[in-house]
mmCIF file of C-alpha atoms in Angstrom:
data_model
loop_
_atom_site.group_PDB
_atom_site.id
_atom_site.type_symbol
_atom_site.label_atom_id
_atom_site.label_comp_id
_atom_site.label_asym_id
_atom_site.label_seq_id
_atom_site.Cartn_x
_atom_site.Cartn_y
_atom_site.Cartn_z
ATOM 1 C CA MET A 1 -54.299 -25.170 -15.719
ATOM 2 C CA ASN A 2 -56.889 -23.293 -13.726
ATOM 3 C CA LEU A 3 -59.974 -24.645 -15.445
ATOM 4 C CA ASP A 4 -61.719 -27.633 -13.982
ATOM 5 C CA LYS A 5 -61.567 -30.785 -16.091
ATOM 6 C CA ILE A 6 -64.600 -31.503 -18.177
ATOM 7 C CA TRP A 7 -64.515 -35.320 -18.676
ATOM 8 C CA LEU A 8 -65.790 -37.299 -21.561
ATOM 9 C CA SER A 9 -67.981 -39.492 -19.367
ATOM 10 C CA SER A 10 -67.323 -39.491 -15.584
ATOM 11 C CA PRO A 11 -69.230 -41.450 -12.871
ATOM 12 C CA HIS A 12 -72.439 -39.872 -11.543
ATOM 13 C CA MET A 13 -73.806 -41.007 -8.281
ATOM 14 C CA GLY A 14 -77.507 -40.726 -7.531
ATOM 15 C CA GLY A 15 -77.512 -40.666 -3.755
ATOM 16 C CA ASN A 16 -78.619 -44.076 -2.497
ATOM 17 C CA GLU A 17 -75.515 -46.043 -3.479
ATOM 18 C CA GLN A 18 -74.028 -45.427 -0.002
ATOM 19 C CA LYS A 19 -77.058 -46.878 1.710
ATOM 20 C CA TYR A 20 -76.622 -50.248 -0.046
ATOM 21 C CA VAL A 21 -72.868 -50.227 0.471
ATOM 22 C CA ASN A 22 -73.309 -49.523 4.142
ATOM 23 C CA GLU A 23 -75.688 -52.443 4.395
ATOM 24 C CA ALA A 24 -73.002 -54.690 2.945
ATOM 25 C CA PHE A 25 -70.490 -53.502 5.513
ATOM 26 C CA ASP A 26 -73.007 -53.530 8.375
ATOM 27 C CA THR A 27 -73.862 -57.273 7.620
ATOM 28 C CA ASN A 28 -70.331 -58.112 6.773
ATOM 29 C CA TRP A 29 -71.446 -59.199 3.160
ATOM 30 C CA VAL A 30 -68.273 -58.131 1.397
ATOM 31 C CA ALA A 31 -67.700 -61.310 -0.538
ATOM 32 C CA PRO A 32 -68.656 -62.007 -4.194
ATOM 33 C CA LEU A 33 -72.176 -62.971 -3.174
ATOM 34 C CA GLY A 34 -74.853 -61.568 -0.887
ATOM 35 C CA PRO A 35 -78.181 -59.635 -0.887
ATOM 36 C CA ASN A 36 -76.928 -56.777 -3.128
ATOM 37 C CA VAL A 37 -75.676 -59.219 -5.812
ATOM 38 C CA ASN A 38 -79.099 -60.885 -5.821
ATOM 39 C CA GLY A 39 -80.948 -57.612 -5.708
ATOM 40 C CA PHE A 40 -78.828 -56.100 -8.559
ATOM 41 C CA GLU A 41 -79.450 -59.111 -10.677
ATOM 42 C CA SER A 42 -83.167 -58.936 -10.000
ATOM 43 C CA ASP A 43 -83.268 -55.191 -10.814
ATOM 44 C CA LEU A 44 -81.536 -55.807 -14.151
ATOM 45 C CA GLU A 45 -83.795 -58.696 -14.996
ATOM 46 C CA ALA A 46 -86.891 -56.567 -14.391
ATOM 47 C CA TYR A 47 -85.514 -53.678 -16.387
ATOM 48 C CA LEU A 48 -84.509 -55.833 -19.407
ATOM 49 C CA SER A 49 -87.660 -57.958 -19.094
ATOM 50 C CA ASN A 50 -87.969 -60.260 -22.197
ATOM 51 C CA LYS A 51 -87.444 -63.256 -19.875
ATOM 52 C CA SER A 52 -83.809 -62.355 -19.216
ATOM 53 C CA TYR A 53 -81.584 -64.054 -16.648
ATOM 54 C CA VAL A 54 -78.649 -61.980 -15.370
ATOM 55 C CA GLY A 55 -75.471 -62.862 -13.687
ATOM 56 C CA ALA A 56 -73.467 -60.040 -12.091
ATOM 57 C CA LEU A 57 -69.795 -60.300 -12.890
ATOM 58 C CA SER A 58 -66.562 -58.500 -12.243
ATOM 59 C CA SER A 59 -66.432 -56.877 -15.828
ATOM 60 C CA GLY A 60 -68.056 -56.832 -19.250
ATOM 61 C CA THR A 61 -64.942 -58.450 -20.614
ATOM 62 C CA SER A 62 -65.346 -61.412 -18.225
ATOM 63 C CA ALA A 63 -68.908 -61.695 -19.456
ATOM 64 C CA LEU A 64 -67.745 -61.892 -23.006
ATOM 65 C CA HIS A 65 -65.206 -64.547 -22.098
ATOM 66 C CA LEU A 66 -67.868 -66.694 -20.319
ATOM 67 C CA GLY A 67 -70.308 -66.088 -23.178
ATOM 68 C CA LEU A 68 -67.784 -67.587 -25.733
ATOM 69 C CA ILE A 69 -67.232 -70.622 -23.416
ATOM 70 C CA LEU A 70 -70.937 -71.139 -23.046
ATOM 71 C CA LEU A 71 -71.354 -70.960 -26.807
ATOM 72 C CA GLY A 72 -68.796 -73.744 -27.150
ATOM 73 C CA VAL A 73 -66.059 -71.688 -28.773
ATOM 74 C CA GLY A 74 -62.568 -73.092 -28.282
ATOM 75 C CA TYR A 75 -59.054 -73.475 -29.655
ATOM 76 C CA GLY A 76 -58.804 -73.049 -33.414
ATOM 77 C CA ASP A 77 -62.366 -71.844 -33.954
ATOM 78 C CA GLU A 78 -63.264 -68.622 -35.625
ATOM 79 C CA VAL A 79 -65.424 -65.830 -34.343
ATOM 80 C CA ILE A 80 -66.775 -62.948 -36.523
ATOM 81 C CA CYS A 81 -66.431 -59.709 -34.667
ATOM 82 C CA GLN A 82 -67.362 -56.155 -35.462
ATOM 83 C CA SER A 83 -64.120 -54.328 -36.222
ATOM 84 C CA MET A 84 -65.116 -50.887 -35.032
ATOM 85 C CA THR A 85 -65.283 -51.409 -31.254
ATOM 86 C CA PHE A 86 -63.251 -51.338 -28.162
ATOM 87 C CA SER A 87 -60.535 -54.071 -27.876
ATOM 88 C CA ALA A 88 -62.440 -55.710 -25.055
ATOM 89 C CA SER A 89 -65.002 -57.025 -27.627
ATOM 90 C CA ALA A 90 -62.259 -58.930 -29.465
ATOM 91 C CA ASN A 91 -59.635 -59.865 -26.788
ATOM 92 C CA PRO A 92 -61.799 -62.672 -25.233
ATOM 93 C CA ILE A 93 -61.723 -64.488 -28.591
ATOM 94 C CA LYS A 94 -58.033 -64.931 -28.047
ATOM 95 C CA TYR A 95 -58.607 -65.965 -24.370
ATOM 96 C CA VAL A 96 -60.289 -69.104 -25.599
ATOM 97 C CA GLY A 97 -57.696 -69.807 -28.291
ATOM 98 C CA ALA A 98 -59.980 -68.841 -31.191
ATOM 99 C CA ASN A 99 -59.267 -66.495 -34.079
ATOM 100 C CA PRO A 100 -61.119 -63.285 -34.761
ATOM 101 C CA VAL A 101 -62.498 -62.543 -38.240
ATOM 102 C CA PHE A 102 -63.352 -58.767 -38.421
ATOM 103 C CA VAL A 103 -66.225 -57.170 -40.330
ATOM 104 C CA ASP A 104 -66.715 -53.543 -41.414
ATOM 105 C CA SER A 105 -69.417 -51.105 -40.147
ATOM 106 C CA GLU A 106 -72.359 -49.729 -42.136
ATOM 107 C CA PRO A 107 -72.738 -45.964 -42.174
ATOM 108 C CA GLU A 108 -76.116 -45.483 -40.608
ATOM 109 C CA THR A 109 -75.425 -46.945 -37.102
ATOM 110 C CA TRP A 110 -71.693 -47.344 -37.365
ATOM 111 C CA ASN A 111 -72.258 -50.966 -36.301
ATOM 112 C CA ILE A 112 -71.681 -54.382 -37.919
ATOM 113 C CA CYS A 113 -72.636 -54.338 -41.640
ATOM 114 C CA PRO A 114 -75.073 -57.040 -42.398
ATOM 115 C CA ASP A 115 -73.873 -57.405 -46.028
ATOM 116 C CA SER A 116 -70.256 -57.654 -45.054
ATOM 117 C CA LEU A 117 -71.158 -60.110 -42.212
ATOM 118 C CA GLU A 118 -72.858 -62.412 -44.698
ATOM 119 C CA GLU A 119 -70.012 -61.985 -47.179
ATOM 120 C CA GLY A 120 -67.639 -63.093 -44.497
ATOM 121 C CA ILE A 121 -69.673 -66.069 -43.402
ATOM 122 C CA LYS A 122 -69.987 -67.387 -46.890
ATOM 123 C CA ASP A 123 -66.278 -67.033 -47.559
ATOM 124 C CA ARG A 124 -65.274 -68.691 -44.279
ATOM 125 C CA ILE A 125 -67.630 -71.533 -44.982
ATOM 126 C CA LYS A 126 -66.243 -71.835 -48.464
ATOM 127 C CA LYS A 127 -62.715 -72.123 -46.832
ATOM 128 C CA GLY A 128 -63.951 -74.872 -44.514
ATOM 129 C CA LYS A 129 -64.039 -72.657 -41.429
ATOM 130 C CA LYS A 130 -67.611 -71.952 -40.432
ATOM 131 C CA PRO A 131 -67.535 -69.308 -37.617
ATOM 132 C CA LYS A 132 -68.686 -70.546 -34.224
ATOM 133 C CA ALA A 133 -70.203 -67.147 -33.110
ATOM 134 C CA ILE A 134 -70.900 -63.526 -34.143
ATOM 135 C CA ILE A 135 -69.922 -60.685 -31.757
ATOM 136 C CA ALA A 136 -72.100 -57.635 -32.583
ATOM 137 C CA VAL A 137 -71.744 -54.396 -30.672
ATOM 138 C CA HIS A 138 -74.179 -51.549 -29.981
ATOM 139 C CA LEU A 139 -71.602 -48.781 -30.507
ATOM 140 C CA TYR A 140 -71.858 -45.714 -28.211
ATOM 141 C CA GLY A 141 -75.307 -46.780 -27.256
ATOM 142 C CA MET A 142 -76.663 -46.988 -30.832
ATOM 143 C CA PRO A 143 -78.522 -50.258 -31.497
ATOM 144 C CA TYR A 144 -77.200 -52.415 -34.360
ATOM 145 C CA LYS A 145 -79.643 -53.595 -37.009
ATOM 146 C CA ALA A 146 -80.803 -56.460 -34.810
ATOM 147 C CA ASP A 147 -83.421 -57.813 -37.142
ATOM 148 C CA ARG A 148 -80.922 -58.190 -40.074
ATOM 149 C CA ILE A 149 -78.284 -59.746 -37.915
ATOM 150 C CA LYS A 150 -80.827 -62.207 -36.413
ATOM 151 C CA GLN A 151 -81.862 -63.201 -39.881
ATOM 152 C CA ILE A 152 -78.288 -63.933 -40.871
ATOM 153 C CA SER A 153 -77.636 -65.724 -37.546
ATOM 154 C CA ASP A 154 -80.672 -67.947 -38.078
ATOM 155 C CA LEU A 155 -79.844 -68.626 -41.726
ATOM 156 C CA TYR A 156 -76.358 -69.889 -41.088
ATOM 157 C CA ASP A 157 -77.098 -71.271 -37.587
ATOM 158 C CA ILE A 158 -74.402 -69.148 -35.953
ATOM 159 C CA PRO A 159 -75.204 -67.708 -32.443
ATOM 160 C CA VAL A 160 -74.858 -64.084 -31.634
ATOM 161 C CA LEU A 161 -72.899 -62.801 -28.629
ATOM 162 C CA GLU A 162 -74.400 -59.335 -28.126
ATOM 163 C CA ASP A 163 -72.010 -56.783 -26.725
ATOM 164 C CA SER A 164 -74.276 -54.224 -25.031
ATOM 165 C CA ALA A 165 -71.622 -52.816 -22.898
ATOM 166 C CA GLU A 166 -72.443 -49.244 -23.986
ATOM 167 C CA ALA A 167 -76.216 -49.646 -24.591
ATOM 168 C CA LEU A 168 -78.049 -50.289 -21.375
ATOM 169 C CA GLY A 169 -81.465 -48.558 -21.804
ATOM 170 C CA SER A 170 -81.207 -48.339 -25.572
ATOM 171 C CA THR A 171 -83.925 -50.081 -27.660
ATOM 172 C CA PHE A 172 -84.532 -51.358 -31.147
ATOM 173 C CA LYS A 173 -88.271 -51.577 -32.194
ATOM 174 C CA GLY A 174 -89.094 -51.316 -28.471
ATOM 175 C CA GLN A 175 -86.877 -54.178 -27.262
ATOM 176 C CA LYS A 176 -84.075 -53.488 -24.818
ATOM 177 C CA CYS A 177 -80.524 -53.875 -26.016
ATOM 178 C CA GLY A 178 -78.845 -56.762 -24.241
ATOM 179 C CA THR A 179 -81.676 -59.103 -24.975
ATOM 180 C CA PHE A 180 -81.291 -59.715 -28.801
ATOM 181 C CA GLY A 181 -78.375 -62.183 -28.830
ATOM 182 C CA ASP A 182 -78.259 -65.807 -27.805
ATOM 183 C CA ILE A 183 -76.212 -64.366 -24.967
ATOM 184 C CA GLY A 184 -75.790 -60.617 -24.069
ATOM 185 C CA ILE A 185 -73.328 -58.681 -21.972
ATOM 186 C CA LEU A 186 -73.379 -55.389 -19.978
ATOM 187 C CA SER A 187 -70.640 -53.240 -18.615
ATOM 188 C CA PHE A 188 -70.643 -51.027 -15.497
ATOM 189 C CA ASN A 189 -67.177 -49.627 -15.792
ATOM 190 C CA GLY A 190 -66.648 -46.202 -14.325
ATOM 191 C CA ASN A 191 -67.386 -44.416 -17.515
ATOM 192 C CA LYS A 192 -70.635 -46.240 -18.413
ATOM 193 C CA ILE A 193 -74.122 -44.892 -18.265
ATOM 194 C CA ILE A 194 -74.365 -46.499 -14.734
ATOM 195 C CA THR A 195 -71.404 -47.832 -12.820
ATOM 196 C CA THR A 196 -70.481 -50.307 -10.048
ATOM 197 C CA SER A 197 -66.899 -48.908 -10.119
ATOM 198 C CA GLY A 198 -65.858 -51.981 -12.197
ATOM 199 C CA GLY A 199 -68.251 -54.595 -13.119
ATOM 200 C CA GLY A 200 -70.374 -56.226 -15.771
ATOM 201 C CA ALA A 201 -73.152 -58.742 -16.368
ATOM 202 C CA ILE A 202 -74.015 -61.638 -18.650
ATOM 203 C CA VAL A 203 -77.571 -61.858 -19.941
ATOM 204 C CA LEU A 204 -78.926 -65.325 -20.713
ATOM 205 C CA LYS A 205 -82.204 -66.912 -21.939
ATOM 206 C CA ASN A 206 -82.838 -69.366 -19.132
ATOM 207 C CA LYS A 207 -81.938 -70.121 -15.507
ATOM 208 C CA GLU A 208 -79.879 -73.218 -16.435
ATOM 209 C CA LEU A 209 -77.496 -71.130 -18.471
ATOM 210 C CA LYS A 210 -77.409 -68.490 -15.674
ATOM 211 C CA ASP A 211 -76.530 -71.176 -13.138
ATOM 212 C CA LYS A 212 -73.818 -72.390 -15.436
ATOM 213 C CA ALA A 213 -72.343 -68.982 -15.847
ATOM 214 C CA VAL A 214 -72.335 -68.322 -12.134
ATOM 215 C CA PHE A 215 -70.696 -71.770 -11.505
ATOM 216 C CA LEU A 216 -67.915 -70.967 -13.963
ATOM 217 C CA SER A 217 -67.451 -67.431 -12.520
ATOM 218 C CA THR A 218 -66.970 -68.834 -9.040
ATOM 219 C CA GLN A 219 -64.070 -71.129 -9.832
ATOM 220 C CA ALA A 220 -66.324 -74.019 -10.947
ATOM 221 C CA ARG A 221 -66.408 -75.619 -7.644
ATOM 222 C CA ASP A 222 -68.327 -78.914 -7.640
ATOM 223 C CA ALA A 223 -71.012 -79.753 -5.135
ATOM 224 C CA ALA A 224 -68.804 -81.469 -2.563
ATOM 225 C CA PRO A 225 -67.870 -80.906 1.069
ATOM 226 C CA HIS A 226 -64.247 -80.570 -0.038
ATOM 227 C CA TYR A 227 -62.742 -78.404 -2.932
ATOM 228 C CA GLN A 228 -63.263 -80.350 -6.040
ATOM 229 C CA HIS A 229 -63.178 -79.048 -9.602
ATOM 230 C CA SER A 230 -64.149 -80.983 -12.712
ATOM 231 C CA GLU A 231 -63.919 -77.905 -15.052
ATOM 232 C CA VAL A 232 -61.707 -74.841 -15.315
ATOM 233 C CA GLY A 233 -63.309 -71.985 -13.497
ATOM 234 C CA TYR A 234 -62.766 -68.227 -13.170
ATOM 235 C CA ASN A 235 -62.855 -65.621 -10.375
ATOM 236 C CA TYR A 236 -65.391 -63.386 -12.201
ATOM 237 C CA ARG A 237 -68.224 -62.917 -9.686
ATOM 238 C CA MET A 238 -69.154 -59.312 -8.747
ATOM 239 C CA SER A 239 -68.731 -58.358 -5.048
ATOM 240 C CA ASN A 240 -71.662 -57.563 -2.764
ATOM 241 C CA VAL A 241 -70.080 -54.051 -2.165
ATOM 242 C CA CYS A 242 -69.913 -53.206 -5.912
ATOM 243 C CA ALA A 243 -73.448 -54.596 -6.465
ATOM 244 C CA GLY A 244 -74.614 -52.209 -3.798
ATOM 245 C CA ILE A 245 -73.402 -49.324 -5.929
ATOM 246 C CA GLY A 246 -75.226 -50.833 -8.826
ATOM 247 C CA ARG A 247 -78.531 -51.012 -6.908
ATOM 248 C CA GLY A 248 -78.341 -47.324 -6.196
ATOM 249 C CA GLN A 249 -77.420 -46.608 -9.789
ATOM 250 C CA MET A 250 -80.433 -48.562 -11.080
ATOM 251 C CA GLU A 251 -82.611 -46.037 -9.278
ATOM 252 C CA VAL A 252 -81.351 -43.233 -11.463
ATOM 253 C CA LEU A 253 -80.767 -45.139 -14.723
ATOM 254 C CA ASP A 254 -83.669 -43.583 -16.641
ATOM 255 C CA GLU A 255 -82.679 -40.096 -15.386
ATOM 256 C CA HIS A 256 -79.105 -40.665 -16.609
ATOM 257 C CA ILE A 257 -80.357 -41.715 -19.988
ATOM 258 C CA SER A 258 -82.516 -38.620 -20.223
ATOM 259 C CA LEU A 259 -79.530 -36.407 -19.377
ATOM 260 C CA ARG A 260 -77.316 -38.049 -21.910
ATOM 261 C CA ARG A 261 -79.870 -37.677 -24.557
ATOM 262 C CA ARG A 262 -80.122 -34.025 -23.583
ATOM 263 C CA MET A 263 -76.412 -33.642 -24.246
ATOM 264 C CA ASN A 264 -76.938 -35.238 -27.707
ATOM 265 C CA HIS A 265 -79.697 -32.703 -28.376
ATOM 266 C CA PHE A 266 -77.282 -29.904 -27.306
ATOM 267 C CA TYR A 267 -74.754 -31.017 -29.893
ATOM 268 C CA ASN A 268 -77.385 -31.430 -32.633
ATOM 269 C CA THR A 269 -78.550 -27.868 -32.021
ATOM 270 C CA LEU A 270 -75.057 -26.519 -31.845
ATOM 271 C CA PHE A 271 -73.838 -28.133 -35.063
ATOM 272 C CA GLU A 272 -77.003 -27.764 -37.141
ATOM 273 C CA ASN A 273 -75.534 -24.636 -38.926
ATOM 274 C CA ILE A 274 -72.040 -25.958 -39.333
ATOM 275 C CA LYS A 275 -71.783 -27.660 -42.734
ATOM 276 C CA GLY A 276 -69.481 -30.654 -42.849
ATOM 277 C CA VAL A 277 -70.023 -31.662 -39.152
ATOM 278 C CA ASN A 278 -72.480 -34.488 -38.625
ATOM 279 C CA VAL A 279 -73.742 -35.551 -35.198
ATOM 280 C CA PHE A 280 -74.266 -39.328 -34.714
ATOM 281 C CA LYS A 281 -77.936 -39.894 -34.266
ATOM 282 C CA GLU A 282 -80.709 -42.523 -34.779
ATOM 283 C CA PRO A 283 -81.474 -43.409 -38.441
ATOM 284 C CA ASN A 284 -85.201 -43.588 -37.812
ATOM 285 C CA GLY A 285 -87.800 -44.282 -35.194
ATOM 286 C CA ASP A 286 -86.905 -47.954 -34.857
ATOM 287 C CA PHE A 287 -83.784 -46.970 -33.018
ATOM 288 C CA TYR A 288 -83.600 -45.384 -29.497
ATOM 289 C CA SER A 289 -80.109 -44.693 -28.258
ATOM 290 C CA ASN A 290 -79.108 -43.921 -24.711
ATOM 291 C CA HIS A 291 -76.416 -41.771 -26.325
ATOM 292 C CA TRP A 292 -73.836 -42.950 -23.879
ATOM 293 C CA LEU A 293 -71.414 -40.987 -25.896
ATOM 294 C CA SER A 294 -72.226 -38.314 -28.394
ATOM 295 C CA ALA A 295 -70.023 -38.239 -31.417
ATOM 296 C CA ILE A 296 -69.424 -36.222 -34.622
ATOM 297 C CA THR A 297 -67.673 -36.567 -37.926
ATOM 298 C CA VAL A 298 -65.772 -33.684 -39.380
ATOM 299 C CA ASP A 299 -65.375 -33.329 -43.165
ATOM 300 C CA PHE A 300 -62.095 -31.457 -43.856
ATOM 301 C CA THR A 301 -62.995 -30.643 -47.504
ATOM 302 C CA THR A 302 -66.077 -28.772 -46.320
ATOM 303 C CA THR A 303 -64.977 -27.222 -43.037
ATOM 304 C CA GLY A 304 -61.287 -26.824 -43.611
ATOM 305 C CA LYS A 305 -60.881 -28.338 -40.140
ATOM 306 C CA THR A 306 -60.093 -31.871 -38.860
ATOM 307 C CA ARG A 307 -61.285 -33.719 -35.851
ATOM 308 C CA GLU A 308 -57.791 -33.265 -34.435
ATOM 309 C CA ASP A 309 -58.126 -29.474 -34.646
ATOM 310 C CA LEU A 310 -61.137 -29.656 -32.441
ATOM 311 C CA ARG A 311 -59.688 -32.295 -30.096
ATOM 312 C CA LEU A 312 -56.572 -30.155 -29.497
ATOM 313 C CA ALA A 313 -58.621 -27.024 -28.969
ATOM 314 C CA PHE A 314 -60.699 -28.915 -26.372
ATOM 315 C CA GLU A 315 -57.440 -30.171 -24.809
ATOM 316 C CA GLU A 316 -56.129 -26.651 -24.504
ATOM 317 C CA LYS A 317 -59.241 -25.734 -22.486
ATOM 318 C CA ASN A 318 -59.004 -28.882 -20.292
ATOM 319 C CA ILE A 319 -61.905 -30.552 -21.901
ATOM 320 C CA GLU A 320 -61.628 -34.230 -22.726
ATOM 321 C CA SER A 321 -62.640 -35.616 -26.189
ATOM 322 C CA ARG A 322 -61.403 -38.643 -27.952
ATOM 323 C CA PRO A 323 -61.191 -40.120 -31.485
ATOM 324 C CA LEU A 324 -63.678 -42.871 -32.325
ATOM 325 C CA TRP A 325 -62.516 -46.468 -31.646
ATOM 326 C CA LYS A 326 -59.655 -47.460 -33.944
ATOM 327 C CA PRO A 327 -61.018 -50.510 -35.827
ATOM 328 C CA MET A 328 -59.600 -53.842 -34.650
ATOM 329 C CA HIS A 329 -58.383 -54.885 -38.101
ATOM 330 C CA MET A 330 -56.070 -51.927 -37.980
ATOM 331 C CA GLN A 331 -54.635 -52.756 -34.507
ATOM 332 C CA PRO A 332 -51.126 -54.215 -34.323
ATOM 333 C CA VAL A 333 -52.171 -56.965 -31.923
ATOM 334 C CA PHE A 334 -54.596 -58.371 -34.661
ATOM 335 C CA LYS A 335 -52.349 -57.992 -37.530
ATOM 336 C CA GLY A 336 -52.987 -60.706 -40.120
ATOM 337 C CA CYS A 337 -56.605 -61.395 -39.105
ATOM 338 C CA SER A 338 -59.114 -61.733 -41.871
ATOM 339 C CA TYR A 339 -61.370 -58.729 -42.599
ATOM 340 C CA TYR A 340 -64.474 -58.303 -44.708
ATOM 341 C CA GLY A 341 -65.974 -55.061 -45.946
ATOM 342 C CA GLY A 342 -64.920 -51.710 -47.276
ATOM 343 C CA ASN A 343 -63.447 -48.626 -45.526
ATOM 344 C CA VAL A 344 -66.501 -47.335 -43.589
ATOM 345 C CA SER A 345 -64.879 -48.019 -40.145
ATOM 346 C CA GLU A 346 -61.543 -46.687 -41.274
ATOM 347 C CA SER A 347 -63.131 -43.410 -42.550
ATOM 348 C CA LEU A 348 -65.150 -42.948 -39.371
ATOM 349 C CA PHE A 349 -61.935 -43.368 -37.285
ATOM 350 C CA GLU A 350 -60.214 -40.717 -39.381
ATOM 351 C CA SER A 351 -62.956 -38.185 -39.163
ATOM 352 C CA GLY A 352 -64.782 -38.924 -35.926
ATOM 353 C CA LEU A 353 -64.642 -37.478 -32.406
ATOM 354 C CA CYS A 354 -66.459 -38.367 -29.165
ATOM 355 C CA LEU A 355 -67.490 -35.395 -27.217
ATOM 356 C CA PRO A 356 -68.133 -34.757 -23.519
ATOM 357 C CA SER A 357 -71.402 -36.582 -22.815
ATOM 358 C CA GLY A 358 -71.747 -37.125 -19.083
ATOM 359 C CA SER A 359 -75.101 -37.002 -17.295
ATOM 360 C CA ASN A 360 -73.543 -34.776 -14.620
ATOM 361 C CA LEU A 361 -72.543 -31.927 -17.040
ATOM 362 C CA GLU A 362 -74.058 -28.624 -16.190
ATOM 363 C CA ASP A 363 -74.883 -25.386 -18.099
ATOM 364 C CA VAL A 364 -71.509 -23.814 -17.256
ATOM 365 C CA ASP A 365 -69.814 -26.910 -18.854
ATOM 366 C CA ARG A 366 -71.934 -26.584 -21.957
ATOM 367 C CA GLU A 367 -71.027 -22.962 -22.301
ATOM 368 C CA ARG A 368 -67.247 -23.825 -22.169
ATOM 369 C CA ILE A 369 -67.829 -26.570 -24.790
ATOM 370 C CA PHE A 370 -69.762 -24.103 -26.976
ATOM 371 C CA GLU A 371 -66.985 -21.540 -26.742
ATOM 372 C CA VAL A 372 -64.365 -23.958 -28.033
ATOM 373 C CA ILE A 373 -66.579 -25.151 -30.919
ATOM 374 C CA ASN A 374 -67.427 -21.621 -31.824
ATOM 375 C CA THR A 375 -63.744 -20.641 -31.916
ATOM 376 C CA VAL A 376 -62.804 -23.573 -34.090
ATOM 377 C CA PHE A 377 -65.637 -23.293 -36.549
ATOM 378 C CA ASP A 378 -66.297 -19.564 -36.478
ATOM 379 C CA LEU A 379 -66.276 -19.244 -40.248
ATOM 380 C CA ALA A 380 -68.885 -21.910 -40.621
ATOM 381 C CA ILE A 381 -71.420 -20.713 -38.137
ATOM 382 C CA SER A 382 -74.399 -18.663 -39.354
ATOM 383 C CA THR A 383 -74.594 -15.431 -37.496
#
């Protein structure tokens, strides 16, 4: 195929990443500690504010794993998890020997449904298995209903592990995502709004917990002249080289958010005259999404088209698009797990598509995207 690939969400360098990486090499700080690690953590703490303490780790998944450990989740426990999410949100529950209990989404934010969450908690308590934690996810950068989830968390005394892997820079009622839960996590995977190639972070409420997380992430080595270990540890610390990339990326984070939101505006304008296609957007002014990924739902009964029709048309033109996350309660690996709610997440999966959303897309890319959409929905566009 002669056409250049338009990716769903590709890395976008800002320019100064190389400077910090070169410093790491020039000073021989290439281990999982060093000035870039400290600097990256400080940059994130200043950005998130709200008295956050950040530990830079090798991935968002490792941050979720450590978060569950710090919350005391262990073998045989139950953890309530948003069903519509990437598998990394749920897999760490199994790492610690616990069992996931999945909860449906609500239609406004596509995130964890407060009513279904409370229904699930009540039923698990009735069955003698009070959940040890709640994993709530800000899907595609859209904040979940943090005030409602906090009320339920407080009412039943169940801590929230906040998966903000996709939502760095998003806010709910002016507060940064990643700071709502008892513990939060971030991701800097290659497709995220900023990247460290691979990497993530754990966000904590005090320095003691941060020190504990860092201790566990560096093989839990005791303070002794020899190698002594009293707890099981993990090799989860971010390297100084990767953290250097992160420091450069932090300098362009706000710009990247602005460019992602520009792509969302592009899709809102493009689809405004196509009945039966709805662009995922904030329900009201309380929500501010970084629009890490822009997504749509396609109603077949109105348009005569499916999300697959559009996806395959994009594919033919070497443009990447993907269905929404397949809910976890529908995944073979979690067959038999309890589930609470209706069919909101299932319906979204059947009709939803994520569209190219990168901050490095240009007008020529938008023109190619428009041409495909115009071809697929030609009968529905007003002329």
